[in-house]
Amino acid sequence: MTATSPVPDFTALVRAFPLAGRLVSATPHGSGHINDTYAVAFEESGRGVRYLLQRVNPRVFADIPALMDNIARVTRHAAARAAGHPDGARRALALVPATDGRPYHRDPDGGWWRCYHFIERARSYDVVETPAHAAAAARAFGEFQRLLVDLPGTRLHETIPGFHDTRRRFLAFQRSLAADAHGRAAGARAEIAFALQREPLVDVLLDLQASGAVPERVTHNDAKFNNVMLDTSTHEALCVVDLDTVMPGLALNDFGDLVRSATNAAAEDERALGRVRARPEIFAALAEGYLASAGAFLTAAEVEHLAVSGQVITFEQGLRFLTDHLAGDTYYKIRRPGHNLERAANQFALVRSLEAQRAAMESLVRRLASLRT
Ligand code: ADP
Ligand code: GN1
Ligand code: MG
């Protein structure tokens, strides 16, 4: 829960959604940095049913009705596609609309709540444990992009404008550094120096987009490894979750975020930087899994830049954590003072490791791509 969020009144909240049975428990769930997520358990005639209740973060998302409109459209489309599958209910995130028919409920404090069916016998991981997990997750994000190719209707709302505009992220970093509103710059010299030195990275994907070499698509934009649910016994990827930023974007932003979040041998906030490194076998599994589902629609330029996309998005993420640290920790949830600075240092260490392996990663992608043609 965020520092300023009131404690939820679950008894009242669950009445706002058509949930049958007796409320048994409501417990915080997952390790997301943005929303407040709870698993709520019900019992009806001796049978247990769970739902996922989420309070959407209004400091991060300016127009929650527009965001929920995106999610309602995308989940409807995904459900139609999963309908024929024997395990279809676990293969698409499904909203439970509020009793009044809207896709969200507002509590008396103005909080924005939504409810999803709980995906059972599945879990997400913060750190990849096996190459098979990485391949399954990458395949799932590729399938999700493929699913969205024929999403009916108008362009989706941009829930956070300029979300992966890395140049804009760099400008925000420069502004927070110039202001140094909390006097933290002196304690972040090494990270600031790294950020300034790697500035050329920020335009790599933007230039490809501006020149028309890579197209705009509908993408997930938060393709972090812990946003995919893996079956606890088969380890198959069931579906991707956390759809708040599904909107127009670049396929390379998603793949880059997978590289960032999955190749790291350590957690995103590991302080012992010696443990932070990009694992080549996990990169190989990601590339293989992603090409298996997305290879058919990706352009040659997209495939050619899969390796570098990891560097760009990891750098962007480091910039975002550093900016939030300098600005006083207003965006990401933190669990200790200096947490965002530690995360930034971690991401920058990962950038170095990815840089050192760039040539090898590029030749691996070329090899995999040539096997497919
Ligand atoms: P945040 O935006 O804060 O990251 P998420 O939507 O990613 O929130 O949810 C947090 C975690 O909850 C996810 O990493 C995942 O493990 C779990 N989760 C999300 N949706 C579901 C669901 N429908 N069923 C079961 N677990 C879920
Ligand atoms: C946030 O919500 P979560 O934890 O899945 C963030 C992502 C970052 C990620 C870093 C809306 O993702 O963009 O990459 O933290 N989501 C938003 O771990 O900003
Ligand atoms: Mg998440």
PDB file of N, CA and C and ligand atoms in Angstrom, residues 32-34 60-61 160 163 222 224 226-227 242 245 257 260 268 317 320-321 331-332, ligand 2:
ATOM      1  N   GLY A  32       4.229  -5.810  -7.336  1.00  0.00           N
ATOM      2  CA  GLY A  32       4.196  -4.704  -8.303  1.00  0.00           C
ATOM      3  C   GLY A  32       4.605  -3.389  -7.649  1.00  0.00           C
ATOM      4  N   HIS A  33       5.134  -2.473  -8.458  1.00  0.00           N
ATOM      5  CA  HIS A  33       5.608  -1.193  -7.920  1.00  0.00           C
ATOM      6  C   HIS A  33       4.561  -0.093  -7.967  1.00  0.00           C
ATOM      7  N   ILE A  34       3.395  -0.361  -8.570  1.00  0.00           N
ATOM      8  CA  ILE A  34       2.492   0.745  -8.884  1.00  0.00           C
ATOM      9  C   ILE A  34       1.150   0.688  -8.157  1.00  0.00           C
ATOM     10  N   VAL A  60      -0.115   7.895 -10.865  1.00  0.00           N
ATOM     11  CA  VAL A  60       0.594   7.411 -12.051  1.00  0.00           C
ATOM     12  C   VAL A  60      -0.296   7.514 -13.296  1.00  0.00           C
ATOM     13  N   PHE A  61      -1.589   7.253 -13.106  1.00  0.00           N
ATOM     14  CA  PHE A  61      -2.513   7.252 -14.247  1.00  0.00           C
ATOM     15  C   PHE A  61      -3.501   8.405 -14.114  1.00  0.00           C
ATOM     16  N   ILE A 160      -0.196   6.690 -20.392  1.00  0.00           N
ATOM     17  CA  ILE A 160       0.887   7.562 -19.908  1.00  0.00           C
ATOM     18  C   ILE A 160       1.591   8.074 -21.170  1.00  0.00           C
ATOM     19  N   PHE A 163       5.449   7.266 -22.690  1.00  0.00           N
ATOM     20  CA  PHE A 163       5.904   6.286 -21.689  1.00  0.00           C
ATOM     21  C   PHE A 163       7.297   5.738 -22.011  1.00  0.00           C
ATOM     22  N   ASP A 222       4.874  -2.900 -20.562  1.00  0.00           N
ATOM     23  CA  ASP A 222       5.403  -3.192 -19.218  1.00  0.00           C
ATOM     24  C   ASP A 222       5.706  -4.700 -19.206  1.00  0.00           C
ATOM     25  N   LYS A 224       7.495  -6.901 -18.242  1.00  0.00           N
ATOM     26  CA  LYS A 224       8.408  -7.317 -17.179  1.00  0.00           C
ATOM     27  C   LYS A 224       8.115  -8.785 -16.878  1.00  0.00           C
ATOM     28  N   ASN A 226       7.744 -10.428 -14.270  1.00  0.00           N
ATOM     29  CA  ASN A 226       6.727 -10.767 -13.264  1.00  0.00           C
ATOM     30  C   ASN A 226       5.313 -10.341 -13.668  1.00  0.00           C
ATOM     31  N   ASN A 227       5.158  -9.913 -14.912  1.00  0.00           N
ATOM     32  CA  ASN A 227       3.813  -9.644 -15.418  1.00  0.00           C
ATOM     33  C   ASN A 227       3.313 -10.772 -16.318  1.00  0.00           C
ATOM     34  N   ASP A 242      -1.277  -7.202 -15.928  1.00  0.00           N
ATOM     35  CA  ASP A 242      -0.833  -5.810 -15.764  1.00  0.00           C
ATOM     36  C   ASP A 242      -0.969  -5.024 -17.073  1.00  0.00           C
ATOM     37  N   THR A 245      -0.694  -0.334 -19.277  1.00  0.00           N
ATOM     38  CA  THR A 245       0.035   0.447 -20.295  1.00  0.00           C
ATOM     39  C   THR A 245      -0.085  -0.172 -21.684  1.00  0.00           C
ATOM     40  N   ASP A 257      12.279  -4.782 -22.509  1.00  0.00           N
ATOM     41  CA  ASP A 257      11.922  -4.887 -21.097  1.00  0.00           C
ATOM     42  C   ASP A 257      12.031  -6.325 -20.605  1.00  0.00           C
ATOM     43  N   ARG A 260      15.680  -6.788 -19.939  1.00  0.00           N
ATOM     44  CA  ARG A 260      16.007  -6.091 -18.694  1.00  0.00           C
ATOM     45  C   ARG A 260      15.579  -6.907 -17.483  1.00  0.00           C
ATOM     46  N   GLU A 268      15.996  -6.919  -9.179  1.00  0.00           N
ATOM     47  CA  GLU A 268      16.096  -5.550  -9.707  1.00  0.00           C
ATOM     48  C   GLU A 268      16.656  -4.568  -8.676  1.00  0.00           C
ATOM     49  N   GLN A 317      15.133   2.469 -17.776  1.00  0.00           N
ATOM     50  CA  GLN A 317      14.629   2.133 -16.444  1.00  0.00           C
ATOM     51  C   GLN A 317      15.544   2.689 -15.352  1.00  0.00           C
ATOM     52  N   ARG A 320      14.786   6.257 -15.002  1.00  0.00           N
ATOM     53  CA  ARG A 320      13.512   6.497 -14.304  1.00  0.00           C
ATOM     54  C   ARG A 320      13.675   6.332 -12.793  1.00  0.00           C
ATOM     55  N   PHE A 321      14.404   5.293 -12.365  1.00  0.00           N
ATOM     56  CA  PHE A 321      14.620   5.113 -10.919  1.00  0.00           C
ATOM     57  C   PHE A 321      15.447   6.268 -10.358  1.00  0.00           C
ATOM     58  N   TYR A 331       7.024   8.247  -7.331  1.00  0.00           N
ATOM     59  CA  TYR A 331       6.405   7.383  -8.342  1.00  0.00           C
ATOM     60  C   TYR A 331       6.415   5.917  -7.917  1.00  0.00           C
ATOM     61  N   TYR A 332       7.609   5.348  -7.757  1.00  0.00           N
ATOM     62  CA  TYR A 332       7.702   3.927  -7.413  1.00  0.00           C
ATOM     63  C   TYR A 332       7.543   3.727  -5.911  1.00  0.00           C
TER      64      TYR A 332
HETATM   65  C1  GN1 B   2       6.513  -0.738 -12.940  1.00  0.00           C
HETATM   66  O1  GN1 B   2       3.789  -2.125 -12.252  1.00  0.00           O
HETATM   67  P1  GN1 B   2       5.062  -2.909 -12.433  1.00  0.00           P
HETATM   68  O2  GN1 B   2       5.792  -3.156 -11.172  1.00  0.00           O
HETATM   69  O3  GN1 B   2       4.765  -4.145 -13.222  1.00  0.00           O
HETATM   70  C2  GN1 B   2       6.417   0.275 -14.075  1.00  0.00           C
HETATM   71  C3  GN1 B   2       7.217  -0.240 -15.259  1.00  0.00           C
HETATM   72  C4  GN1 B   2       8.654  -0.447 -14.848  1.00  0.00           C
HETATM   73  C5  GN1 B   2       8.708  -1.409 -13.653  1.00  0.00           C
HETATM   74  C6  GN1 B   2      10.102  -1.558 -13.113  1.00  0.00           C
HETATM   75  C7  GN1 B   2       3.155   1.873 -15.054  1.00  0.00           C
HETATM   76  O4  GN1 B   2       5.970  -1.965 -13.366  1.00  0.00           O
HETATM   77  O5  GN1 B   2       7.172   0.707 -16.321  1.00  0.00           O
HETATM   78  O6  GN1 B   2       9.386  -0.949 -15.914  1.00  0.00           O
HETATM   79  O7  GN1 B   2       7.865  -0.931 -12.585  1.00  0.00           O
HETATM   80  N1  GN1 B   2       5.026   0.505 -14.446  1.00  0.00           N
HETATM   81  C8  GN1 B   2       4.577   1.746 -14.685  1.00  0.00           C
HETATM   82  O8  GN1 B   2      10.176  -2.695 -12.327  1.00  0.00           O
HETATM   83  O9  GN1 B   2       5.305   2.741 -14.605  1.00  0.00           O
END
